[in-house]
Coordinates of C-alpha atoms and ligand atoms in Angstrom, one line a residue:
X28 CA -84.3 37.6 -41.1
X29 CA -86.2 36.8 -37.8
X30 CA -86.0 39.4 -35.0
X31 CA -85.9 37.7 -31.8
X32 CA -85.6 39.7 -28.6
X33 CA -82.7 37.6 -27.2
X34 CA -82.1 39.8 -24.2
X35 CA -85.8 39.4 -23.1
X36 CA -85.1 35.6 -22.7
X37 CA -84.8 34.7 -18.9
X38 CA -81.2 33.4 -18.3
X39 CA -82.7 30.4 -16.4
X40 CA -84.6 29.1 -19.6
X41 CA -81.3 29.0 -21.5
X42 CA -80.3 25.5 -20.4
X43 CA -83.6 24.1 -21.4
X44 CA -84.0 25.9 -24.5
X45 CA -80.4 24.7 -25.8
X46 CA -81.1 21.2 -24.8
X47 CA -84.6 20.9 -26.5
X48 CA -84.0 23.0 -29.7
X49 CA -83.6 21.4 -33.0
X50 CA -80.0 20.9 -33.9
X51 CA -77.6 19.9 -36.7
X52 CA -74.4 17.8 -35.8
X53 CA -71.7 18.4 -38.6
X54 CA -68.6 17.0 -36.9
X55 CA -68.9 13.6 -35.5
X56 CA -66.8 10.7 -36.1
X57 CA -68.9 7.6 -36.0
X58 CA -66.1 5.4 -35.0
X59 CA -65.5 8.0 -32.1
X60 CA -69.4 7.1 -31.0
X61 CA -68.6 3.6 -30.2
X62 CA -69.1 3.4 -26.3
X63 CA -66.9 0.9 -24.2
X64 CA -70.0 -1.6 -23.5
X65 CA -70.7 -1.8 -27.4
X66 CA -66.9 -2.3 -28.1
X67 CA -67.1 -5.3 -25.6
X68 CA -70.1 -6.5 -27.0
X69 CA -68.9 -6.4 -30.7
X70 CA -65.5 -8.0 -29.5
X71 CA -67.3 -10.9 -28.1
X72 CA -69.8 -11.3 -31.3
X73 CA -66.7 -11.2 -33.4
X74 CA -64.2 -13.3 -31.4
X75 CA -61.8 -10.2 -31.2
X76 CA -59.4 -10.1 -28.4
X77 CA -59.0 -6.7 -26.5
X78 CA -56.2 -5.2 -24.8
X79 CA -58.1 -4.4 -21.7
X80 CA -60.1 -7.0 -19.5
X81 CA -63.2 -5.1 -19.0
X82 CA -65.3 -1.8 -19.7
X83 CA -63.8 0.1 -16.3
X84 CA -60.3 -0.8 -17.6
X85 CA -60.8 0.6 -21.1
X86 CA -62.5 3.6 -19.7
X87 CA -59.5 4.2 -17.4
X88 CA -57.4 4.2 -20.5
X89 CA -59.2 7.4 -21.8
X90 CA -56.9 9.8 -20.4
X91 CA -55.4 11.6 -23.3
X92 CA -52.6 14.2 -23.5
X93 CA -52.8 15.3 -27.2
X94 CA -54.5 14.2 -30.6
X95 CA -52.3 11.1 -31.1
X96 CA -52.5 9.8 -27.7
X97 CA -56.2 9.6 -28.4
X98 CA -56.1 8.4 -31.8
X99 CA -54.0 5.4 -30.9
X100 CA -56.8 4.1 -28.6
X101 CA -59.6 5.1 -30.9
X102 CA -58.2 3.0 -33.7
X103 CA -57.8 0.1 -31.2
X104 CA -61.5 0.5 -30.3
X105 CA -62.6 0.3 -33.8
X106 CA -60.9 -3.0 -34.3
X107 CA -63.9 -4.8 -33.2
X108 CA -65.9 -3.7 -36.3
X109 CA -66.0 -6.5 -39.0
X110 CA -69.3 -7.0 -40.5
X111 CA -72.1 -4.7 -42.0
X112 CA -74.3 -5.3 -39.0
X113 CA -71.5 -4.0 -36.7
X114 CA -71.4 -0.7 -38.6
X115 CA -75.2 -0.6 -38.6
X116 CA -75.2 -1.3 -34.8
X117 CA -72.7 1.4 -34.1
X118 CA -74.4 4.2 -36.3
X119 CA -77.9 3.1 -34.9
X120 CA -76.6 3.7 -31.2
X121 CA -75.5 7.0 -32.3
X122 CA -78.7 7.9 -33.9
X123 CA -80.8 6.9 -30.9
X124 CA -78.7 9.1 -28.5
X125 CA -78.6 12.1 -31.2
X126 CA -82.5 11.9 -31.2
X127 CA -82.5 12.2 -27.3
X128 CA -80.5 15.4 -27.9
X129 CA -83.0 16.8 -30.7
X130 CA -80.5 16.4 -33.6
X131 CA -82.5 16.6 -36.7
X132 CA -79.5 16.8 -39.2
X133 CA -76.4 14.7 -38.8
X134 CA -73.3 14.6 -41.2
X135 CA -71.4 11.5 -40.2
X136 CA -67.6 11.0 -40.8
X137 CA -66.5 7.7 -41.4
X138 CA -62.8 6.3 -41.9
X139 CA -62.9 3.5 -44.4
X140 CA -59.0 3.0 -44.3
X141 CA -59.2 2.1 -40.6
X142 CA -61.4 -0.9 -41.5
X143 CA -60.1 -1.9 -45.0
X144 CA -56.5 -2.1 -43.5
X145 CA -58.0 -5.1 -41.3
X146 CA -59.5 -6.7 -44.4
X147 CA -63.1 -5.4 -44.1
X148 CA -64.8 -4.7 -47.5
X149 CA -65.7 -1.2 -47.9
X150 CA -69.1 -2.3 -49.2
X151 CA -69.7 -3.7 -45.6
X152 CA -68.6 -0.2 -44.1
X153 CA -70.5 2.0 -46.3
X154 CA -73.5 -0.5 -46.6
X155 CA -74.0 -0.8 -42.6
X156 CA -73.6 3.0 -42.1
X157 CA -76.1 3.8 -44.9
X158 CA -78.6 1.5 -43.7
X159 CA -78.6 3.1 -40.2
X160 CA -78.8 6.5 -42.0
X161 CA -82.0 5.6 -43.9
X162 CA -83.6 4.0 -40.5
X163 CA -82.7 7.2 -38.9
X164 CA -84.8 9.2 -41.2
X165 CA -87.6 6.7 -41.3
X166 CA -87.9 5.9 -37.6
X167 CA -86.5 9.0 -35.7
X168 CA -87.0 11.7 -38.2
X169 CA -83.2 12.5 -38.6
X170 CA -82.0 13.6 -41.8
X171 CA -78.6 12.0 -42.2
X172 CA -75.6 11.9 -44.7
X173 CA -72.2 10.3 -44.7
X174 CA -68.7 11.9 -45.3
X175 CA -65.9 9.8 -46.2
X176 CA -62.5 10.7 -44.4
X177 CA -59.1 10.1 -45.6
X178 CA -56.4 9.3 -42.9
X179 CA -53.6 12.0 -43.1
X180 CA -51.0 10.0 -41.6
X181 CA -51.2 7.7 -44.8
X182 CA -50.1 8.5 -48.2
X183 CA -52.1 10.3 -50.9
X184 CA -52.1 7.1 -53.0
X185 CA -53.8 5.3 -50.3
X186 CA -56.4 8.1 -50.2
X187 CA -56.7 8.0 -54.0
X188 CA -57.3 4.0 -53.8
X189 CA -59.8 4.6 -51.1
X190 CA -61.9 6.8 -53.3
X191 CA -61.8 4.7 -56.3
X192 CA -62.9 1.7 -54.1
X193 CA -65.8 3.8 -52.9
X194 CA -67.1 4.7 -56.1
X195 CA -69.4 2.1 -56.5
X196 CA -71.0 3.6 -53.3
X197 CA -70.9 7.0 -54.8
X198 CA -74.6 7.8 -54.0
X199 CA -74.2 6.8 -50.3
X200 CA -71.9 9.5 -49.2
X201 CA -72.1 13.2 -49.9
X202 CA -68.6 14.4 -49.4
X203 CA -65.1 13.8 -48.2
X204 CA -63.0 14.8 -45.3
X205 CA -59.5 14.7 -44.0
X206 CA -58.8 13.6 -40.4
X207 CA -56.1 11.8 -38.1
X208 CA -52.7 13.0 -37.0
X209 CA -52.7 16.8 -38.2
X210 CA -49.2 18.0 -37.4
X211 CA -46.6 17.0 -40.1
X212 CA -49.3 16.3 -42.5
X213 CA -50.8 19.5 -44.1
X214 CA -53.8 19.7 -46.4
X215 CA -51.4 20.3 -49.5
X216 CA -50.3 16.6 -49.2
X217 CA -54.0 15.6 -50.4
X218 CA -54.2 18.1 -53.3
X219 CA -55.0 15.5 -56.0
X220 CA -57.3 13.4 -54.4
X221 CA -59.5 16.5 -53.3
X222 CA -59.3 17.7 -56.9
X223 CA -60.7 14.2 -57.8
X224 CA -63.5 14.4 -55.3
X225 CA -64.2 17.9 -56.5
X226 CA -64.7 16.8 -59.9
X227 CA -67.0 14.0 -58.9
X228 CA -69.4 16.8 -57.4
X229 CA -68.4 15.7 -53.9
X230 CA -68.7 18.3 -50.9
X231 CA -65.0 18.9 -49.2
X232 CA -64.3 19.6 -45.6
X233 CA -60.9 19.0 -43.8
X234 CA -59.8 19.1 -40.1
X235 CA -57.3 21.9 -39.9
X236 CA -56.2 24.3 -37.1
X237 CA -57.0 22.0 -34.2
X238 CA -53.5 21.2 -33.4
X239 CA -52.1 22.4 -36.6
X240 CA -51.2 26.1 -37.4
X241 CA -53.4 28.7 -39.4
X242 CA -51.3 28.0 -42.5
X243 CA -53.1 24.5 -42.6
X244 CA -56.6 26.3 -42.7
X245 CA -55.2 28.5 -45.5
X246 CA -54.2 25.7 -47.6
X247 CA -57.1 23.6 -46.8
X248 CA -59.0 26.6 -48.5
X249 CA -56.7 27.5 -51.2
X250 CA -55.4 23.9 -52.2
X251 CA -58.2 21.6 -51.4
X252 CA -61.0 24.2 -51.6
X253 CA -62.9 23.0 -48.8
X254 CA -66.5 24.3 -47.9
X255 CA -66.0 24.0 -44.1
X256 CA -63.1 23.7 -41.6
X257 CA -63.3 21.3 -38.9
X258 CA -62.2 22.7 -35.7
X259 CA -60.3 25.5 -37.0
X260 CA -60.2 27.1 -33.5
X261 CA -56.4 28.1 -34.1
X262 CA -57.6 30.6 -36.8
X263 CA -57.7 33.5 -34.3
X264 CA -53.9 33.6 -34.3
X265 CA -54.2 35.2 -37.8
X266 CA -56.3 38.3 -37.9
X267 CA -56.1 38.2 -41.9
X268 CA -57.4 34.7 -41.9
X269 CA -60.1 35.6 -39.4
X270 CA -61.3 38.4 -41.8
X271 CA -61.2 36.1 -44.6
X272 CA -63.3 33.3 -42.8
X273 CA -65.9 35.8 -41.7
X274 CA -66.3 37.5 -45.2
X275 CA -67.0 34.1 -46.8
X276 CA -69.0 32.7 -43.8
X277 CA -66.8 29.6 -44.0
X278 CA -68.1 27.4 -41.2
X279 CA -66.1 26.2 -38.4
X280 CA -67.1 22.9 -36.8
X281 CA -66.0 23.4 -33.2
X282 CA -65.9 20.7 -30.7
X283 CA -65.4 22.2 -27.3
X284 CA -65.3 19.0 -25.0
X285 CA -62.8 17.5 -27.7
X286 CA -60.6 20.5 -27.3
X287 CA -60.3 20.0 -23.4
X288 CA -59.8 16.4 -23.6
X289 CA -56.8 16.8 -26.2
X290 CA -55.4 19.8 -24.5
X291 CA -56.2 22.4 -27.2
X292 CA -57.3 24.6 -24.4
X293 CA -56.8 24.0 -20.8
X294 CA -60.3 24.4 -19.6
X295 CA -63.8 25.3 -20.9
X296 CA -63.5 28.5 -19.6
X297 CA -60.8 29.4 -21.6
X298 CA -62.3 28.1 -24.9
X299 CA -62.3 30.9 -27.6
X300 CA -65.8 30.1 -28.7
X301 CA -67.2 33.6 -27.8
X302 CA -64.4 35.2 -29.5
X303 CA -65.0 33.2 -32.7
X304 CA -68.6 34.4 -32.5
X305 CA -67.6 37.9 -31.8
X306 CA -65.2 38.0 -34.7
X307 CA -68.2 37.2 -36.9
X308 CA -67.3 33.5 -37.7
X309 CA -69.7 30.8 -38.5
X310 CA -68.9 28.7 -35.7
X311 CA -71.0 25.5 -34.8
X312 CA -71.0 23.1 -31.8
X313 CA -70.3 19.4 -32.2
X314 CA -69.1 16.3 -30.3
X315 CA -66.2 15.0 -32.6
X316 CA -65.9 11.6 -30.6
X317 CA -68.4 11.5 -27.9
X318 CA -67.8 8.1 -26.5
X319 CA -64.3 9.1 -25.9
X320 CA -64.7 12.9 -25.0
X321 CA -67.1 12.8 -22.4
X322 CA -70.3 13.8 -24.0
X323 CA -72.7 14.1 -27.0
X324 CA -73.8 17.3 -28.5
X325 CA -76.2 18.6 -25.7
X326 CA -73.3 17.8 -23.3
X327 CA -71.3 20.0 -25.3
X328 CA -73.7 22.8 -25.2
X329 CA -74.4 22.7 -21.6
X330 CA -70.9 22.4 -20.2
X331 CA -69.7 25.1 -22.7
X332 CA -72.4 27.5 -21.9
X333 CA -72.2 26.8 -18.1
X334 CA -68.4 27.6 -18.3
X335 CA -68.6 30.8 -20.4
X336 CA -70.6 33.6 -19.0
X337 CA -70.0 35.6 -22.6
X338 CA -72.5 32.8 -24.1
X339 CA -76.0 33.7 -23.7
X340 CA -79.3 33.3 -25.6
X341 CA -78.1 35.2 -28.6
X342 CA -74.9 33.3 -29.2
X343 CA -76.9 29.9 -28.5
X344 CA -79.1 31.0 -31.4
X345 CA -76.2 31.7 -33.6
X346 CA -74.5 28.5 -33.0
X347 CA -77.6 26.4 -33.6
X348 CA -78.8 28.5 -36.8
X349 CA -75.1 28.3 -38.1
X350 CA -75.4 24.5 -37.7
X351 CA -78.2 24.4 -40.2
X352 CA -76.8 27.0 -42.4
X353 CA -73.3 25.1 -42.7
X354 CA -75.1 21.7 -43.4
X355 CA -75.2 20.4 -46.9
X356 CA -78.8 19.7 -46.6
X357 CA -81.1 21.3 -49.2
X358 CA -82.4 24.9 -48.8
X359 CA -85.9 23.7 -48.1
X360 CA -84.7 21.3 -45.4
X361 CA -82.6 24.2 -43.8
X362 CA -85.4 26.8 -43.9
X363 CA -87.9 24.3 -42.2
X364 CA -85.4 23.7 -39.4
X365 CA -84.6 27.3 -38.8
X366 CA -88.3 28.0 -38.6
X367 CA -88.6 25.3 -36.0
X368 CA -85.5 26.9 -34.4
X369 CA -87.1 30.3 -34.3
X370 CA -90.2 29.1 -33.0
X371 CA -88.4 27.4 -30.1
X372 CA -86.8 30.5 -29.1
X373 CA -89.8 32.7 -29.6
X374 CA -91.6 30.3 -27.0
X375 CA -88.8 30.9 -24.4
X376 CA -89.8 34.6 -24.4
X377 CA -91.7 35.6 -21.1
X378 CA -95.6 35.9 -21.9
X379 CA -96.1 39.8 -22.2
X380 CA -99.8 39.4 -23.4
X381 CA -100.9 39.9 -20.0
Ligands
HPA415 N1 -59.0 15.1 -35.1 C1 -58.2 14.3 -36.2 N2 -58.7 13.1 -36.4 C2 -59.7 12.6 -35.7 C3 -60.3 13.4 -34.7 C4 -59.9 14.6 -34.3 O1 -60.4 15.2 -33.3 N3 -61.4 12.4 -34.1 C5 -61.2 11.3 -34.9 N4 -60.1 11.4 -35.8
ZN416 ZN1 -62.8 15.5 -35.6

């Protein structure tokens, strides 16, 4: 374990340190990285009609009041994606942006049902995204993997059919997740499809405790056997659950700007990220749907640290290191990234050699 003199890192070096440090992004819906400009470009390319006349009008509609109000517009935005190249272009735009934020590991959620419902072949979805992941590694040095998410507002039968349809591409995704409308769709609704994914050796994650209660986090752990909880911020309402998550170091993929836009918290200054860390939880920082929530991963770090005085160099290091530890990369990859992270923090110490 490295010993870094966090208290000796000058406060004014922290923003640059967080910006330039190597980082992992573990909670990014690739359809949520679709910027309005690209939505319009793809709409034109594919002859898809949009309900908004231009980019400004679409952006103006990004005024959400809760998760569902966001999802309605997020699914409408995704309607321009039809061909393999569209999925490649969307993911490639994200990877270029992620590289600028010094992301070295990205685990991308994708929602096949959003596309197959419009008649798009699942092979085109997975194929385009996978090709972008390969190019991210070769051209940008980003290690990238895909996690297939089931839409929880749809039935478990639909999720099972989606998993079966994806099996010809089994080597192109590393896990399954659960997203979309949380309230009223508890994890146990998907017990069988997660059991099937588990038997296939896939990694398991689920959104829980964003809008839903701590009981949803418990059932994601007990019934779905997930390895990470996406969001999970409502765990603090249950001290026994916090103790369990801390003891097992179950990662939480927290998305601060998302939580403000969807009104999980009233302001960043009220976000519970410092309390999650103080409770010993393996919290990480992520962007969720960066094109819709006002920023990519570095924007999330910068805004959150600016708003919360309790977050300093020690917490910054913990969040970045947790991201690597919580990732589904190999132990060798993780160790290499953590060495780079340590070196970045050591380099931020004042020069005492005199
Ligand atoms: N929560 C649930 N489903 C989602 C989200 C989210 O934040 N983003 C995209 N799908
Ligand atoms: Zn999410």
